[in-house]
Amino acid sequence: MNFHWALVSCLRVTTTVLPGSTPRRGQNSGTDHDITQALADLLADRSRVLGKDHPQTLTTRNNLAAMLAEAGDAAGAAQALTDLLESMARVLGEDHPHLPIVRRNLDHCQQEAEKMPESGNDHS
């Protein structure tokens, strides 16, 4: 199954449990922008309903960072993962088993961001 369609399906299931969190339910566009926007919407809803420190909200932040990386925004993903890592360490503790995974993902995104040309250097 295509990653994007799997994510869209997952979002449909996940968003149905949060009141007012289904602005894209039933859409099948599957584009990176639509998926990223759906995750951002879900994050806003989860933050509002569950709280910014709830484990499911932290998971959604991770998923949004992964989608940013998948869509080619390595710098945005790296920033999101940096913020997430700080929150996870504070909420879940420095020894939580998910922290090394987030750190590895952050390292990868930072390396990818360094490879990308600066957007301000485009003189065309």
PDB file of N, CA, C and O in Angstrom, residues 37-89:
ATOM      1  N   GLN A  37      -1.329  19.253   5.583  1.00  0.00           N
ATOM      2  CA  GLN A  37      -2.369  20.122   6.145  1.00  0.00           C
ATOM      3  C   GLN A  37      -3.301  19.336   7.059  1.00  0.00           C
ATOM      4  O   GLN A  37      -3.697  19.809   8.123  1.00  0.00           O
ATOM      5  N   ALA A  38      -3.654  18.113   6.660  1.00  0.00           N
ATOM      6  CA  ALA A  38      -4.522  17.280   7.498  1.00  0.00           C
ATOM      7  C   ALA A  38      -3.843  16.967   8.833  1.00  0.00           C
ATOM      8  O   ALA A  38      -4.486  17.002   9.888  1.00  0.00           O
ATOM      9  N   LEU A  39      -2.552  16.681   8.787  1.00  0.00           N
ATOM     10  CA  LEU A  39      -1.815  16.431  10.032  1.00  0.00           C
ATOM     11  C   LEU A  39      -1.733  17.688  10.883  1.00  0.00           C
ATOM     12  O   LEU A  39      -1.849  17.622  12.106  1.00  0.00           O
ATOM     13  N   ALA A  40      -1.524  18.840  10.261  1.00  0.00           N
ATOM     14  CA  ALA A  40      -1.483  20.094  11.003  1.00  0.00           C
ATOM     15  C   ALA A  40      -2.840  20.370  11.660  1.00  0.00           C
ATOM     16  O   ALA A  40      -2.901  20.814  12.815  1.00  0.00           O
ATOM     17  N   ASP A  41      -3.914  20.096  10.927  1.00  0.00           N
ATOM     18  CA  ASP A  41      -5.260  20.261  11.486  1.00  0.00           C
ATOM     19  C   ASP A  41      -5.478  19.308  12.655  1.00  0.00           C
ATOM     20  O   ASP A  41      -6.024  19.690  13.699  1.00  0.00           O
ATOM     21  N   LEU A  42      -5.047  18.056  12.478  1.00  0.00           N
ATOM     22  CA  LEU A  42      -5.174  17.069  13.544  1.00  0.00           C
ATOM     23  C   LEU A  42      -4.364  17.485  14.765  1.00  0.00           C
ATOM     24  O   LEU A  42      -4.832  17.362  15.894  1.00  0.00           O
ATOM     25  N   LEU A  43      -3.171  18.008  14.541  1.00  0.00           N
ATOM     26  CA  LEU A  43      -2.338  18.467  15.653  1.00  0.00           C
ATOM     27  C   LEU A  43      -3.031  19.592  16.417  1.00  0.00           C
ATOM     28  O   LEU A  43      -3.052  19.588  17.650  1.00  0.00           O
ATOM     29  N   ALA A  44      -3.607  20.530  15.702  1.00  0.00           N
ATOM     30  CA  ALA A  44      -4.322  21.622  16.367  1.00  0.00           C
ATOM     31  C   ALA A  44      -5.481  21.080  17.204  1.00  0.00           C
ATOM     32  O   ALA A  44      -5.691  21.505  18.348  1.00  0.00           O
ATOM     33  N   ASP A  45      -6.218  20.129  16.641  1.00  0.00           N
ATOM     34  CA  ASP A  45      -7.343  19.540  17.368  1.00  0.00           C
ATOM     35  C   ASP A  45      -6.879  18.758  18.582  1.00  0.00           C
ATOM     36  O   ASP A  45      -7.448  18.875  19.667  1.00  0.00           O
ATOM     37  N   ARG A  46      -5.859  17.946  18.408  1.00  0.00           N
ATOM     38  CA  ARG A  46      -5.364  17.159  19.541  1.00  0.00           C
ATOM     39  C   ARG A  46      -4.800  18.062  20.629  1.00  0.00           C
ATOM     40  O   ARG A  46      -4.996  17.793  21.811  1.00  0.00           O
ATOM     41  N   SER A  47      -4.103  19.116  20.247  1.00  0.00           N
ATOM     42  CA  SER A  47      -3.578  20.050  21.241  1.00  0.00           C
ATOM     43  C   SER A  47      -4.717  20.681  22.026  1.00  0.00           C
ATOM     44  O   SER A  47      -4.642  20.823  23.250  1.00  0.00           O
ATOM     45  N   ARG A  48      -5.777  21.047  21.312  1.00  0.00           N
ATOM     46  CA  ARG A  48      -6.933  21.691  21.949  1.00  0.00           C
ATOM     47  C   ARG A  48      -7.691  20.712  22.836  1.00  0.00           C
ATOM     48  O   ARG A  48      -8.028  21.026  23.976  1.00  0.00           O
ATOM     49  N   VAL A  49      -7.938  19.504  22.340  1.00  0.00           N
ATOM     50  CA  VAL A  49      -8.781  18.546  23.049  1.00  0.00           C
ATOM     51  C   VAL A  49      -8.008  17.773  24.118  1.00  0.00           C
ATOM     52  O   VAL A  49      -8.484  17.615  25.241  1.00  0.00           O
ATOM     53  N   LEU A  50      -6.824  17.291  23.769  1.00  0.00           N
ATOM     54  CA  LEU A  50      -6.063  16.432  24.670  1.00  0.00           C
ATOM     55  C   LEU A  50      -5.006  17.187  25.470  1.00  0.00           C
ATOM     56  O   LEU A  50      -4.579  16.719  26.520  1.00  0.00           O
ATOM     57  N   GLY A  51      -4.552  18.310  24.938  1.00  0.00           N
ATOM     58  CA  GLY A  51      -3.478  19.065  25.568  1.00  0.00           C
ATOM     59  C   GLY A  51      -2.177  18.879  24.817  1.00  0.00           C
ATOM     60  O   GLY A  51      -1.947  17.848  24.183  1.00  0.00           O
ATOM     61  N   LYS A  52      -1.317  19.892  24.892  1.00  0.00           N
ATOM     62  CA  LYS A  52      -0.076  19.870  24.109  1.00  0.00           C
ATOM     63  C   LYS A  52       0.912  18.807  24.570  1.00  0.00           C
ATOM     64  O   LYS A  52       1.787  18.412  23.822  1.00  0.00           O
ATOM     65  N   ASP A  53       0.772  18.318  25.798  1.00  0.00           N
ATOM     66  CA  ASP A  53       1.710  17.334  26.328  1.00  0.00           C
ATOM     67  C   ASP A  53       1.166  15.904  26.322  1.00  0.00           C
ATOM     68  O   ASP A  53       1.838  14.990  26.799  1.00  0.00           O
ATOM     69  N   HIS A  54      -0.020  15.703  25.786  1.00  0.00           N
ATOM     70  CA  HIS A  54      -0.590  14.358  25.748  1.00  0.00           C
ATOM     71  C   HIS A  54       0.240  13.493  24.796  1.00  0.00           C
ATOM     72  O   HIS A  54       0.674  13.951  23.746  1.00  0.00           O
ATOM     73  N   PRO A  55       0.467  12.226  25.137  1.00  0.00           N
ATOM     74  CA  PRO A  55       1.267  11.356  24.266  1.00  0.00           C
ATOM     75  C   PRO A  55       0.749  11.268  22.825  1.00  0.00           C
ATOM     76  O   PRO A  55       1.548  11.195  21.886  1.00  0.00           O
ATOM     77  N   GLN A  56      -0.559  11.273  22.626  1.00  0.00           N
ATOM     78  CA  GLN A  56      -1.080  11.231  21.255  1.00  0.00           C
ATOM     79  C   GLN A  56      -0.786  12.526  20.503  1.00  0.00           C
ATOM     80  O   GLN A  56      -0.564  12.500  19.292  1.00  0.00           O
ATOM     81  N   THR A  57      -0.768  13.639  21.208  1.00  0.00           N
ATOM     82  CA  THR A  57      -0.396  14.906  20.582  1.00  0.00           C
ATOM     83  C   THR A  57       1.079  14.873  20.186  1.00  0.00           C
ATOM     84  O   THR A  57       1.444  15.307  19.083  1.00  0.00           O
ATOM     85  N   LEU A  58       1.916  14.330  21.060  1.00  0.00           N
ATOM     86  CA  LEU A  58       3.340  14.199  20.737  1.00  0.00           C
ATOM     87  C   LEU A  58       3.539  13.291  19.530  1.00  0.00           C
ATOM     88  O   LEU A  58       4.356  13.580  18.650  1.00  0.00           O
ATOM     89  N   THR A  59       2.765  12.221  19.447  1.00  0.00           N
ATOM     90  CA  THR A  59       2.849  11.319  18.303  1.00  0.00           C
ATOM     91  C   THR A  59       2.448  12.041  17.022  1.00  0.00           C
ATOM     92  O   THR A  59       3.087  11.868  15.976  1.00  0.00           O
ATOM     93  N   THR A  60       1.417  12.853  17.096  1.00  0.00           N
ATOM     94  CA  THR A  60       0.980  13.606  15.920  1.00  0.00           C
ATOM     95  C   THR A  60       2.048  14.598  15.490  1.00  0.00           C
ATOM     96  O   THR A  60       2.289  14.790  14.294  1.00  0.00           O
ATOM     97  N   ARG A  61       2.728  15.215  16.452  1.00  0.00           N
ATOM     98  CA  ARG A  61       3.830  16.117  16.113  1.00  0.00           C
ATOM     99  C   ARG A  61       4.930  15.361  15.383  1.00  0.00           C
ATOM    100  O   ARG A  61       5.503  15.860  14.408  1.00  0.00           O
ATOM    101  N   ASN A  62       5.229  14.153  15.835  1.00  0.00           N
ATOM    102  CA  ASN A  62       6.225  13.328  15.162  1.00  0.00           C
ATOM    103  C   ASN A  62       5.779  12.992  13.744  1.00  0.00           C
ATOM    104  O   ASN A  62       6.569  13.072  12.800  1.00  0.00           O
ATOM    105  N   ASN A  63       4.527  12.619  13.581  1.00  0.00           N
ATOM    106  CA  ASN A  63       4.009  12.262  12.261  1.00  0.00           C
ATOM    107  C   ASN A  63       4.032  13.461  11.309  1.00  0.00           C
ATOM    108  O   ASN A  63       4.336  13.304  10.125  1.00  0.00           O
ATOM    109  N   LEU A  64       3.725  14.639  11.822  1.00  0.00           N
ATOM    110  CA  LEU A  64       3.786  15.842  10.994  1.00  0.00           C
ATOM    111  C   LEU A  64       5.223  16.119  10.565  1.00  0.00           C
ATOM    112  O   LEU A  64       5.482  16.430   9.396  1.00  0.00           O
ATOM    113  N   ALA A  65       6.168  15.963  11.473  1.00  0.00           N
ATOM    114  CA  ALA A  65       7.580  16.155  11.123  1.00  0.00           C
ATOM    115  C   ALA A  65       8.009  15.146  10.056  1.00  0.00           C
ATOM    116  O   ALA A  65       8.708  15.502   9.096  1.00  0.00           O
ATOM    117  N   ALA A  66       7.561  13.899  10.187  1.00  0.00           N
ATOM    118  CA  ALA A  66       7.897  12.877   9.192  1.00  0.00           C
ATOM    119  C   ALA A  66       7.317  13.243   7.828  1.00  0.00           C
ATOM    120  O   ALA A  66       7.970  13.058   6.798  1.00  0.00           O
ATOM    121  N   MET A  67       6.109  13.778   7.817  1.00  0.00           N
ATOM    122  CA  MET A  67       5.493  14.147   6.544  1.00  0.00           C
ATOM    123  C   MET A  67       6.197  15.353   5.934  1.00  0.00           C
ATOM    124  O   MET A  67       6.367  15.418   4.716  1.00  0.00           O
ATOM    125  N   LEU A  68       6.627  16.295   6.760  1.00  0.00           N
ATOM    126  CA  LEU A  68       7.409  17.427   6.247  1.00  0.00           C
ATOM    127  C   LEU A  68       8.679  16.916   5.572  1.00  0.00           C
ATOM    128  O   LEU A  68       9.040  17.373   4.478  1.00  0.00           O
ATOM    129  N   ALA A  69       9.350  15.974   6.216  1.00  0.00           N
ATOM    130  CA  ALA A  69      10.566  15.396   5.632  1.00  0.00           C
ATOM    131  C   ALA A  69      10.239  14.678   4.324  1.00  0.00           C
ATOM    132  O   ALA A  69      10.945  14.839   3.329  1.00  0.00           O
ATOM    133  N   GLU A  70       9.165  13.917   4.311  1.00  0.00           N
ATOM    134  CA  GLU A  70       8.747  13.180   3.116  1.00  0.00           C
ATOM    135  C   GLU A  70       8.428  14.140   1.971  1.00  0.00           C
ATOM    136  O   GLU A  70       8.692  13.846   0.807  1.00  0.00           O
ATOM    137  N   ALA A  71       7.889  15.304   2.319  1.00  0.00           N
ATOM    138  CA  ALA A  71       7.509  16.291   1.306  1.00  0.00           C
ATOM    139  C   ALA A  71       8.694  17.150   0.863  1.00  0.00           C
ATOM    140  O   ALA A  71       8.539  18.028   0.024  1.00  0.00           O
ATOM    141  N   GLY A  72       9.876  16.920   1.439  1.00  0.00           N
ATOM    142  CA  GLY A  72      11.070  17.640   1.021  1.00  0.00           C
ATOM    143  C   GLY A  72      11.426  18.847   1.862  1.00  0.00           C
ATOM    144  O   GLY A  72      12.347  19.583   1.532  1.00  0.00           O
ATOM    145  N   ASP A  73      10.719  19.058   2.963  1.00  0.00           N
ATOM    146  CA  ASP A  73      11.014  20.190   3.849  1.00  0.00           C
ATOM    147  C   ASP A  73      11.851  19.683   5.023  1.00  0.00           C
ATOM    148  O   ASP A  73      11.374  19.606   6.158  1.00  0.00           O
ATOM    149  N   ALA A  74      13.101  19.349   4.739  1.00  0.00           N
ATOM    150  CA  ALA A  74      13.979  18.796   5.771  1.00  0.00           C
ATOM    151  C   ALA A  74      14.239  19.804   6.882  1.00  0.00           C
ATOM    152  O   ALA A  74      14.293  19.429   8.057  1.00  0.00           O
ATOM    153  N   ALA A  75      14.375  21.077   6.540  1.00  0.00           N
ATOM    154  CA  ALA A  75      14.623  22.098   7.559  1.00  0.00           C
ATOM    155  C   ALA A  75      13.413  22.242   8.482  1.00  0.00           C
ATOM    156  O   ALA A  75      13.562  22.342   9.704  1.00  0.00           O
ATOM    157  N   GLY A  76      12.216  22.249   7.898  1.00  0.00           N
ATOM    158  CA  GLY A  76      11.001  22.329   8.708  1.00  0.00           C
ATOM    159  C   GLY A  76      10.843  21.106   9.589  1.00  0.00           C
ATOM    160  O   GLY A  76      10.445  21.210  10.759  1.00  0.00           O
ATOM    161  N   ALA A  77      11.157  19.945   9.040  1.00  0.00           N
ATOM    162  CA  ALA A  77      11.086  18.706   9.811  1.00  0.00           C
ATOM    163  C   ALA A  77      12.099  18.730  10.951  1.00  0.00           C
ATOM    164  O   ALA A  77      11.784  18.324  12.076  1.00  0.00           O
ATOM    165  N   ALA A  78      13.304  19.211  10.679  1.00  0.00           N
ATOM    166  CA  ALA A  78      14.338  19.280  11.715  1.00  0.00           C
ATOM    167  C   ALA A  78      13.910  20.197  12.847  1.00  0.00           C
ATOM    168  O   ALA A  78      14.094  19.871  14.025  1.00  0.00           O
ATOM    169  N   GLN A  79      13.319  21.343  12.511  1.00  0.00           N
ATOM    170  CA  GLN A  79      12.845  22.258  13.557  1.00  0.00           C
ATOM    171  C   GLN A  79      11.729  21.619  14.365  1.00  0.00           C
ATOM    172  O   GLN A  79      11.704  21.705  15.595  1.00  0.00           O
ATOM    173  N   ALA A  80      10.796  20.974  13.688  1.00  0.00           N
ATOM    174  CA  ALA A  80       9.687  20.307  14.377  1.00  0.00           C
ATOM    175  C   ALA A  80      10.209  19.206  15.298  1.00  0.00           C
ATOM    176  O   ALA A  80       9.725  19.045  16.427  1.00  0.00           O
ATOM    177  N   LEU A  81      11.193  18.438  14.833  1.00  0.00           N
ATOM    178  CA  LEU A  81      11.753  17.365  15.654  1.00  0.00           C
ATOM    179  C   LEU A  81      12.566  17.903  16.824  1.00  0.00           C
ATOM    180  O   LEU A  81      12.563  17.309  17.906  1.00  0.00           O
ATOM    181  N   THR A  82      13.239  19.028  16.626  1.00  0.00           N
ATOM    182  CA  THR A  82      13.974  19.658  17.729  1.00  0.00           C
ATOM    183  C   THR A  82      13.002  20.049  18.840  1.00  0.00           C
ATOM    184  O   THR A  82      13.237  19.759  20.024  1.00  0.00           O
ATOM    185  N   ASP A  83      11.909  20.697  18.453  1.00  0.00           N
ATOM    186  CA  ASP A  83      10.895  21.097  19.428  1.00  0.00           C
ATOM    187  C   ASP A  83      10.257  19.872  20.092  1.00  0.00           C
ATOM    188  O   ASP A  83      10.025  19.857  21.304  1.00  0.00           O
ATOM    189  N   LEU A  84       9.982  18.858  19.288  1.00  0.00           N
ATOM    190  CA  LEU A  84       9.370  17.634  19.809  1.00  0.00           C
ATOM    191  C   LEU A  84      10.292  16.944  20.804  1.00  0.00           C
ATOM    192  O   LEU A  84       9.840  16.485  21.858  1.00  0.00           O
ATOM    193  N   LEU A  85      11.561  16.873  20.485  1.00  0.00           N
ATOM    194  CA  LEU A  85      12.527  16.202  21.363  1.00  0.00           C
ATOM    195  C   LEU A  85      12.546  16.862  22.739  1.00  0.00           C
ATOM    196  O   LEU A  85      12.547  16.173  23.770  1.00  0.00           O
ATOM    197  N   GLU A  86      12.526  18.183  22.760  1.00  0.00           N
ATOM    198  CA  GLU A  86      12.500  18.896  24.041  1.00  0.00           C
ATOM    199  C   GLU A  86      11.237  18.558  24.829  1.00  0.00           C
ATOM    200  O   GLU A  86      11.290  18.303  26.032  1.00  0.00           O
ATOM    201  N   SER A  87      10.096  18.551  24.144  1.00  0.00           N
ATOM    202  CA  SER A  87       8.832  18.250  24.820  1.00  0.00           C
ATOM    203  C   SER A  87       8.799  16.811  25.319  1.00  0.00           C
ATOM    204  O   SER A  87       8.359  16.543  26.443  1.00  0.00           O
ATOM    205  N   MET A  88       9.242  15.880  24.476  1.00  0.00           N
ATOM    206  CA  MET A  88       9.224  14.471  24.877  1.00  0.00           C
ATOM    207  C   MET A  88      10.120  14.223  26.081  1.00  0.00           C
ATOM    208  O   MET A  88       9.739  13.485  26.992  1.00  0.00           O
ATOM    209  N   ALA A  89      11.289  14.824  26.097  1.00  0.00           N
ATOM    210  CA  ALA A  89      12.202  14.642  27.234  1.00  0.00           C
ATOM    211  C   ALA A  89      11.571  15.185  28.511  1.00  0.00           C
ATOM    212  O   ALA A  89      11.656  14.555  29.573  1.00  0.00           O
TER     213      ALA A  89
END
